[in-house]
Amino acid sequence: MSTQPISTKELKPGDILLCEFRHPGFDGYAEAFISILKFRNAKSEEDKKKFMTAAFTILRGLIITFDRDIYTHAAFWDGKGVVEAGGNGVRRNPIDHYKGTSTDVYRFVKNQKQVLGSQDYPLEPLLELADEIVNEELDYSYNTAILMIFLCITRWERNSWIDAIMNFLKSHLRSVDPDFIDFLFKANHEKLVEFFEWMADEMIRQIVSFRNDNGLVCSETVAAIFNQAEPKGKYNIEKPLTSENPDKKALQKTTITNHSDSETEWKTFFDSLTKSEFPLKSEYDKNSDWREHADIIYTPHDIARSLNTTKVGKLIF
């Protein structure tokens, strides 16, 4: 991918800005948590700003962890400003506040060709819709931002879930024989896959059920401009397939003192899986395929890795 510098004057209407975020380390997250506790009932604008800064630090860390990518913010450049969702809602902001960030510039492509601004792909539908969205003055959707994390998990390949859990147990249940864990997981692989399919379906149902606000998050704003522009479907940003293994995290070691007790507990768990009927009974009238709902939320990863976008450079001032 290209990493050539692109100045603000070289940006083209229709460009997509994607901001990188790097984990601030334990001290950075600890400071953010303390600020959240300290300013959670903030009254002054200054204290509210401190709270939002801390909250977004935590949220961005969670997003790149579960989205398994480097980007936590997406925005649309319409030639007049940056159309984006942030703490103040969905607004058109000046480009200056991107100073000091690591921001990559992406462009819409069709069949690997940049087509925006051509006769077949005029810019006007995108710019008109961007204006319309800004004029609605929508709120930032905190519900969606939180639920997006869970959506990321549902899209992991089921074998990735199984491998992650199995590796976690091997690493942190030191008193349990790793070969025993291998045996249990291999013997019950199909049941585990079915179990995770059911769990993903339930998670998506909850996302649909609890998403009760009318706001947008940053990547959703970008996706809405492209996917809902007329004629619908022409400018679609198709989602990529996501099959990578989840990032390995350093987790605290779990201590188990009785080897035989722990093995008994795991045998009981897998016995219960064997006796279960799949899909498991749901509180809903009928079961649905989680994939039917998986496109309701876009993440920065979806935009960056789509076949309809390509990275053209890094933003400089």
Coordinates of C-alpha atoms in Angstrom, one line a residue:
M1 CA 0.0 0.0 0.0
S2 CA 1.1 3.5 -0.7
T3 CA 2.4 5.7 2.2
Q4 CA 3.1 8.8 0.2
P5 CA 2.3 12.1 2.1
I6 CA -0.9 13.8 1.2
S7 CA -1.3 17.5 2.3
T8 CA -4.7 18.9 3.2
K9 CA -4.6 20.8 -0.1
E10 CA -4.3 17.5 -2.0
L11 CA -7.3 15.9 -0.4
K12 CA -10.2 15.2 -2.8
P13 CA -13.9 15.4 -2.0
G14 CA -15.0 11.9 -1.2
D15 CA -11.7 11.0 0.6
I16 CA -12.0 8.8 3.7
L17 CA -9.8 9.6 6.7
L18 CA -8.8 6.8 9.0
C19 CA -7.0 7.5 12.3
E20 CA -4.6 5.1 14.0
F21 CA -4.6 4.6 17.7
R22 CA -1.8 3.0 19.7
H23 CA -2.3 1.4 23.1
P24 CA -1.1 3.9 25.7
G25 CA 0.1 1.2 28.0
F26 CA -1.0 0.3 31.5
D27 CA -0.2 3.7 32.9
G28 CA -2.2 5.4 30.2
Y29 CA -5.3 3.2 30.7
A30 CA -5.0 3.5 34.5
E31 CA -5.0 7.3 34.2
A32 CA -8.0 7.2 31.9
F33 CA -9.9 5.0 34.4
I34 CA -9.1 7.3 37.3
S35 CA -10.3 10.3 35.2
I36 CA -13.6 8.5 34.4
L37 CA -14.2 7.9 38.1
K38 CA -13.2 11.4 39.0
F39 CA -15.1 13.3 36.4
R40 CA -18.1 11.0 35.8
N41 CA -20.5 13.6 37.4
A42 CA -18.7 16.6 35.9
K43 CA -20.5 19.9 35.8
S44 CA -18.1 22.3 34.1
E45 CA -17.2 22.1 30.4
E46 CA -13.6 21.6 31.2
D47 CA -14.2 18.6 33.4
K48 CA -16.7 17.2 30.9
K49 CA -14.0 17.4 28.3
K50 CA -11.6 15.5 30.6
F51 CA -14.2 12.8 31.1
M52 CA -14.8 12.4 27.3
T53 CA -11.1 12.3 26.6
A54 CA -10.6 9.5 29.1
A55 CA -13.7 7.6 28.0
F56 CA -12.6 7.7 24.3
T57 CA -9.2 6.4 25.3
I58 CA -10.8 3.3 26.8
L59 CA -13.2 2.9 24.0
R60 CA -10.6 3.2 21.3
G61 CA -8.4 0.7 23.1
L62 CA -11.3 -1.8 23.1
I63 CA -12.2 -1.1 19.5
I64 CA -8.7 -1.9 18.1
T65 CA -8.4 -4.9 20.4
F66 CA -11.7 -6.5 19.3
D67 CA -11.7 -5.1 15.7
R68 CA -8.2 -6.5 15.3
D69 CA -7.0 -3.5 13.3
I70 CA -5.1 -0.2 13.9
Y71 CA -7.9 2.3 13.2
T72 CA -10.4 3.7 15.7
H73 CA -11.9 6.7 13.8
A74 CA -13.2 7.2 10.3
A75 CA -14.4 10.5 8.7
F76 CA -15.5 11.8 5.3
W77 CA -13.8 14.8 3.6
D78 CA -16.4 16.7 1.5
G79 CA -14.1 19.5 0.4
K80 CA -15.6 21.9 2.9
G81 CA -14.6 20.1 6.1
V82 CA -14.5 16.7 7.8
V83 CA -17.9 15.1 8.2
E84 CA -17.6 12.9 11.3
A85 CA -19.2 11.6 14.4
G86 CA -17.6 12.6 17.7
G87 CA -18.3 13.7 21.2
N88 CA -20.4 16.6 19.9
G89 CA -22.4 14.5 17.5
V90 CA -22.3 14.2 13.8
R91 CA -20.8 17.5 12.5
R92 CA -18.7 19.1 9.8
N93 CA -15.4 20.0 11.5
P94 CA -12.3 21.8 10.3
I95 CA -9.4 19.6 9.3
D96 CA -7.0 21.3 11.7
H97 CA -7.9 19.1 14.7
Y98 CA -6.2 16.2 12.8
K99 CA -2.8 17.8 13.5
G100 CA -0.7 15.5 15.6
T101 CA -2.6 12.4 14.6
S102 CA -1.5 9.5 12.4
T103 CA -4.2 9.6 9.7
D104 CA -4.3 7.6 6.5
V105 CA -6.2 8.7 3.4
Y106 CA -8.4 6.1 1.6
R107 CA -10.4 6.5 -1.6
F108 CA -13.4 4.6 -3.1
V109 CA -12.6 2.2 -5.8
K110 CA -14.5 -0.1 -8.2
N111 CA -12.7 -3.0 -9.7
Q112 CA -9.5 -1.6 -8.1
K113 CA -9.9 1.7 -10.0
Q114 CA -10.5 5.1 -8.4
V115 CA -13.7 6.2 -10.0
L116 CA -15.2 9.1 -7.9
G117 CA -15.7 12.2 -9.9
S118 CA -16.0 10.3 -13.2
Q119 CA -19.1 10.5 -15.4
D120 CA -20.2 7.1 -14.1
Y121 CA -19.6 7.9 -10.5
P122 CA -20.3 11.6 -9.9
L123 CA -19.6 13.1 -6.5
E124 CA -22.8 15.0 -6.1
P125 CA -24.9 12.1 -4.5
L126 CA -22.2 11.7 -1.8
L127 CA -21.8 15.4 -1.1
E128 CA -25.6 16.0 -1.0
L129 CA -26.1 13.1 1.5
A130 CA -23.2 14.3 3.6
D131 CA -24.9 17.8 3.8
E132 CA -28.2 16.1 4.8
I133 CA -26.6 14.1 7.5
V134 CA -24.7 17.1 9.0
N135 CA -27.9 19.2 8.9
E136 CA -29.8 16.6 10.9
E137 CA -27.3 17.3 13.8
L138 CA -27.5 13.7 15.0
D139 CA -26.0 12.7 18.3
Y140 CA -23.0 10.5 18.7
S141 CA -24.3 6.9 19.3
Y142 CA -22.7 5.7 22.5
N143 CA -24.9 2.7 22.4
T144 CA -23.6 1.7 19.1
A145 CA -19.9 2.4 20.0
I146 CA -20.2 -0.1 22.9
L147 CA -22.2 -2.6 21.0
M148 CA -19.8 -2.4 18.1
I149 CA -17.2 -4.2 20.3
F150 CA -19.6 -7.1 20.7
L151 CA -20.3 -7.1 17.0
C152 CA -16.6 -7.5 16.3
I153 CA -16.5 -10.6 18.5
T154 CA -19.5 -12.2 16.7
R155 CA -17.6 -11.9 13.4
W156 CA -14.6 -13.9 14.5
E157 CA -14.4 -17.3 12.9
R158 CA -15.8 -19.9 15.4
N159 CA -12.5 -21.8 15.3
S160 CA -10.8 -18.6 16.4
W161 CA -13.0 -18.5 19.4
I162 CA -12.2 -22.1 20.2
D163 CA -8.5 -21.7 19.7
A164 CA -8.4 -18.6 21.8
I165 CA -10.2 -20.3 24.7
M166 CA -8.1 -23.4 24.4
N167 CA -4.9 -21.4 24.4
F168 CA -6.0 -19.3 27.3
L169 CA -6.8 -22.4 29.4
K170 CA -3.4 -24.0 28.5
S171 CA -1.6 -20.8 29.4
H172 CA -3.4 -19.9 32.6
L173 CA -4.7 -23.1 34.1
R174 CA -1.3 -24.4 34.9
S175 CA -2.6 -27.3 37.1
V176 CA -4.5 -28.8 34.2
D177 CA -2.7 -31.1 31.8
P178 CA -2.6 -29.4 28.3
D179 CA -3.1 -32.8 26.6
F180 CA -6.3 -33.2 28.6
I181 CA -7.5 -29.8 27.4
D182 CA -6.7 -30.8 23.8
F183 CA -8.6 -34.0 24.1
L184 CA -11.7 -32.3 25.5
F185 CA -11.8 -29.6 22.8
K186 CA -11.1 -32.0 19.9
A187 CA -13.7 -34.5 21.1
N188 CA -16.4 -31.8 21.4
H189 CA -15.4 -29.5 18.5
E190 CA -18.7 -29.7 16.6
K191 CA -20.7 -29.0 19.7
L192 CA -18.5 -26.0 20.5
V193 CA -19.0 -24.6 17.0
E194 CA -22.8 -24.9 17.4
F195 CA -22.7 -23.4 20.8
F196 CA -20.7 -20.3 19.6
E197 CA -23.1 -20.0 16.6
W198 CA -26.0 -19.8 19.0
M199 CA -24.1 -17.4 21.3
A200 CA -23.2 -15.1 18.3
D201 CA -26.9 -15.1 17.2
E202 CA -28.0 -14.1 20.7
M203 CA -25.4 -11.3 20.9
I204 CA -26.6 -9.9 17.6
R205 CA -30.2 -10.1 18.8
Q206 CA -29.3 -8.1 21.8
I207 CA -27.5 -5.5 19.7
V208 CA -30.7 -5.1 17.5
S209 CA -32.9 -5.0 20.6
F210 CA -30.9 -2.5 22.7
R211 CA -29.8 -0.1 20.0
N212 CA -32.5 2.4 20.7
D213 CA -30.9 5.7 19.9
N214 CA -30.9 7.6 16.6
G215 CA -27.2 8.6 16.5
L216 CA -24.3 7.3 14.5
V217 CA -20.7 6.4 15.3
C218 CA -17.8 7.5 13.1
S219 CA -17.4 4.6 10.8
E220 CA -21.2 4.3 10.4
T221 CA -21.3 7.9 9.3
V222 CA -18.9 7.2 6.5
A223 CA -20.7 4.0 5.5
A224 CA -24.1 5.7 5.5
I225 CA -22.8 8.4 3.1
F226 CA -21.6 5.8 0.6
N227 CA -24.2 3.1 1.1
Q228 CA -27.3 5.3 1.1
A229 CA -26.3 7.7 -1.7
E230 CA -28.6 7.5 -4.7
P231 CA -28.8 5.3 -6.6
K232 CA -28.5 3.0 -3.6
G233 CA -26.0 0.2 -4.1
K234 CA -23.9 2.1 -6.6
Y235 CA -21.3 3.5 -4.1
N236 CA -21.6 0.6 -1.6
I237 CA -18.6 -0.1 0.7
E238 CA -18.8 -3.9 0.9
K239 CA -17.6 -5.5 4.1
P240 CA -14.5 -7.6 4.0
L241 CA -14.3 -11.2 5.2
T242 CA -12.8 -11.4 8.7
S243 CA -11.1 -14.6 9.6
E244 CA -7.9 -13.6 11.4
N245 CA -7.2 -15.0 14.9
P246 CA -7.9 -12.5 17.7
D247 CA -4.9 -10.7 19.2
K248 CA -3.2 -12.5 22.0
K249 CA -3.5 -10.6 25.2
A250 CA -1.5 -10.8 28.4
L251 CA -4.1 -12.0 31.0
Q252 CA -3.8 -12.6 34.6
K253 CA -3.1 -16.2 35.6
T254 CA -5.9 -18.2 37.1
T255 CA -5.0 -20.3 40.0
I256 CA -6.6 -23.7 40.5
T257 CA -5.4 -25.7 43.5
N258 CA -7.1 -29.0 42.9
H259 CA -6.2 -30.7 39.6
S260 CA -8.9 -33.4 39.9
D261 CA -11.7 -30.9 40.7
S262 CA -10.9 -28.8 37.7
E263 CA -11.0 -31.8 35.4
T264 CA -14.3 -32.9 36.8
E265 CA -15.7 -29.4 36.2
W266 CA -14.6 -29.4 32.6
K267 CA -16.0 -32.9 32.0
T268 CA -19.3 -31.7 33.5
F269 CA -19.3 -28.7 31.1
F270 CA -18.8 -30.9 28.0
D271 CA -21.3 -33.5 29.2
S272 CA -23.9 -30.7 29.3
L273 CA -23.0 -29.6 25.8
T274 CA -23.4 -33.2 24.6
K275 CA -26.9 -33.4 26.1
S276 CA -28.0 -30.0 24.7
E277 CA -30.1 -29.5 21.6
F278 CA -28.9 -27.0 19.1
P279 CA -29.7 -24.3 18.4
L280 CA -30.3 -23.8 22.1
K281 CA -33.7 -22.5 23.2
S282 CA -34.1 -18.8 22.7
E283 CA -36.4 -16.3 24.4
Y284 CA -37.4 -15.2 20.9
D285 CA -40.2 -16.9 18.9
K286 CA -38.0 -18.1 16.1
N287 CA -34.3 -18.5 15.5
S288 CA -32.5 -16.3 13.0
D289 CA -29.2 -16.4 11.3
W290 CA -26.9 -13.9 12.9
R291 CA -25.5 -13.0 9.5
E292 CA -28.8 -11.4 8.6
H293 CA -28.1 -8.7 11.1
A294 CA -24.3 -8.5 10.9
D295 CA -24.2 -5.5 8.6
I296 CA -26.1 -3.2 10.9
I297 CA -22.9 -1.6 12.2
Y298 CA -19.7 -0.7 10.4
T299 CA -16.3 -0.6 12.1
P300 CA -13.1 1.2 10.9
H301 CA -11.8 -2.3 9.9
D302 CA -14.8 -2.7 7.5
I303 CA -13.9 0.5 5.7
A304 CA -10.2 0.0 5.6
R305 CA -10.2 -3.6 4.4
S306 CA -13.1 -3.3 2.0
L307 CA -12.5 -4.2 -1.6
N308 CA -14.1 -0.8 -2.4
T309 CA -11.4 1.3 -0.7
T310 CA -7.7 1.7 -1.2
K311 CA -5.1 3.5 0.9
V312 CA -3.5 6.3 -1.1
G313 CA -1.3 8.0 1.5
K314 CA -0.8 9.6 4.9
L315 CA -2.2 13.0 5.8
I316 CA 0.4 15.7 6.6
F317 CA 0.1 19.4 7.5

